[in-house]
Amino acid sequence: MANRTVKDAKSIKGTNPQYLVEKIIRSRIYDSKYWKEECFALTAELLVDKAMELRFIGGVFGGNIKVTPFLCLTLKMLQIQPEKEIIVEFIKNQDFKYVRVLGAFYLRLTGSSLDCYNYLEPLLNDYRKIRVQNREGVFVMSYVDEFVDELLREERSCDIILPRMQKRTILEENNQLQPRISVLEEDDDDDDDMDMEESREMDKKSPQKSLMRPPVSKSKDEGRQRRSRSAESPSSGERRRKKEHDREKKREDRLTEHRTRKENTRGDEEHDRRGRDRSDRHRDDRKSDKYSSSSGSRDRPRERDRDHGKGRDDYPKGSRDEGGRSSHRDRDRDRGESDNRRDRGDSDRHRSSRRYDY
């Protein structure tokens, strides 16, 4: 019951005034401690005292989305919907800046485009400092004119989406709104007026005859120019020619330096190209030598086997087998005879040793 809009409240922008605040932020406001303790049973008269106690403005902050008292009082104003004269007095109040900011924010949510321009643009001349709490819960310094400019230009302020407004140019074309004159332009106009008045006073004080000069004819001007040219000293002409000569010399030096630099770069490129070709040639020669040496070492055992096989193939097959058998036979016979001779010599030595023992 305490969160319902009053019965005689008018719909704003075609909906319930409290619905101008998003549902999740509205539910956070209803659950906040400030709403339950300070905003319960508030009227338009008691709301002024709560607005005077504000010390900062802001939207939601913290990881668990807490709301500031500024948002709680804004929602309470949307709920009770105070009269327009009270909101205008809030905006015109110069003693309490947070009361003025609260009235401007409420008027931006509920007022028409014409009312917003008429009542909020004069606040752009208020340069007082205000404290703003950001999403991290840190206080930063701002100004009243910056906050009002944010209300007139941005689509979101204090984490609340602002209703759309008509452009000022359209209202000016329809003659519903006068062109805005900046304070800086007014200061410039005042300065111009003061300068004009000072110049007039000086003209009045000074005599007019001393300021007037007789007009000089064209013929006299031409004669003076001719005389000045003829009276020109030769030293100045020499100086001019010397400057031109120095200029041309510098230009030629610059051109020659550019040409030499270009030729040097071309020679360096040619030298690098020749070095690259030489290194590529050496690398190819090394590769070919390495391949030939490796192939020769691989082919050497093959050639040896081929020559060996070729020597064996020179003899017929039958003769080769018979010669091999006969050579083996002769070798075995010689080996047997040498063994027999060795045995006989051993036995003779044994007999002679036994004879001498007796």
PDB file of N, CA and C in Angstrom, residues 249-264:
ATOM      1  N   LYS A 249      72.850  29.057 -55.101  1.00  0.00           N
ATOM      2  CA  LYS A 249      73.940  28.156 -54.750  1.00  0.00           C
ATOM      3  C   LYS A 249      73.475  27.060 -53.806  1.00  0.00           C
ATOM      4  N   LYS A 250      72.663  27.437 -52.816  1.00  0.00           N
ATOM      5  CA  LYS A 250      72.113  26.432 -51.890  1.00  0.00           C
ATOM      6  C   LYS A 250      71.256  25.423 -52.625  1.00  0.00           C
ATOM      7  N   ARG A 251      70.455  25.911 -53.581  1.00  0.00           N
ATOM      8  CA  ARG A 251      69.599  25.006 -54.341  1.00  0.00           C
ATOM      9  C   ARG A 251      70.436  24.020 -55.156  1.00  0.00           C
ATOM     10  N   GLU A 252      71.514  24.542 -55.814  1.00  0.00           N
ATOM     11  CA  GLU A 252      72.375  23.651 -56.583  1.00  0.00           C
ATOM     12  C   GLU A 252      73.091  22.642 -55.689  1.00  0.00           C
ATOM     13  N   ASP A 253      73.551  23.087 -54.527  1.00  0.00           N
ATOM     14  CA  ASP A 253      74.198  22.158 -53.596  1.00  0.00           C
ATOM     15  C   ASP A 253      73.245  21.063 -53.147  1.00  0.00           C
ATOM     16  N   ARG A 254      72.012  21.445 -52.931  1.00  0.00           N
ATOM     17  CA  ARG A 254      71.015  20.460 -52.518  1.00  0.00           C
ATOM     18  C   ARG A 254      70.768  19.432 -53.613  1.00  0.00           C
ATOM     19  N   LEU A 255      70.713  19.918 -54.887  1.00  0.00           N
ATOM     20  CA  LEU A 255      70.491  19.000 -55.999  1.00  0.00           C
ATOM     21  C   LEU A 255      71.665  18.038 -56.175  1.00  0.00           C
ATOM     22  N   THR A 256      72.888  18.570 -56.094  1.00  0.00           N
ATOM     23  CA  THR A 256      74.056  17.697 -56.232  1.00  0.00           C
ATOM     24  C   THR A 256      74.150  16.678 -55.101  1.00  0.00           C
ATOM     25  N   GLU A 257      73.820  17.116 -53.911  1.00  0.00           N
ATOM     26  CA  GLU A 257      73.828  16.172 -52.783  1.00  0.00           C
ATOM     27  C   GLU A 257      72.810  15.067 -52.985  1.00  0.00           C
ATOM     28  N   HIS A 258      71.643  15.437 -53.519  1.00  0.00           N
ATOM     29  CA  HIS A 258      70.612  14.440 -53.786  1.00  0.00           C
ATOM     30  C   HIS A 258      71.071  13.449 -54.849  1.00  0.00           C
ATOM     31  N   ARG A 259      71.743  13.973 -55.908  1.00  0.00           N
ATOM     32  CA  ARG A 259      72.210  13.076 -56.968  1.00  0.00           C
ATOM     33  C   ARG A 259      73.280  12.111 -56.445  1.00  0.00           C
ATOM     34  N   THR A 260      74.249  12.656 -55.684  1.00  0.00           N
ATOM     35  CA  THR A 260      75.312  11.781 -55.150  1.00  0.00           C
ATOM     36  C   THR A 260      74.742  10.719 -54.211  1.00  0.00           C
ATOM     37  N   ARG A 261      73.768  11.103 -53.392  1.00  0.00           N
ATOM     38  CA  ARG A 261      73.155  10.131 -52.494  1.00  0.00           C
ATOM     39  C   ARG A 261      72.448   9.036 -53.283  1.00  0.00           C
ATOM     40  N   LYS A 262      71.806   9.450 -54.387  1.00  0.00           N
ATOM     41  CA  LYS A 262      71.105   8.478 -55.212  1.00  0.00           C
ATOM     42  C   LYS A 262      72.088   7.520 -55.871  1.00  0.00           C
ATOM     43  N   GLU A 263      73.223   8.076 -56.404  1.00  0.00           N
ATOM     44  CA  GLU A 263      74.230   7.219 -57.032  1.00  0.00           C
ATOM     45  C   GLU A 263      74.861   6.269 -56.020  1.00  0.00           C
ATOM     46  N   ASN A 264      75.126   6.751 -54.819  1.00  0.00           N
ATOM     47  CA  ASN A 264      75.708   5.881 -53.792  1.00  0.00           C
ATOM     48  C   ASN A 264      74.774   4.735 -53.436  1.00  0.00           C
TER      49      ASN A 264
END
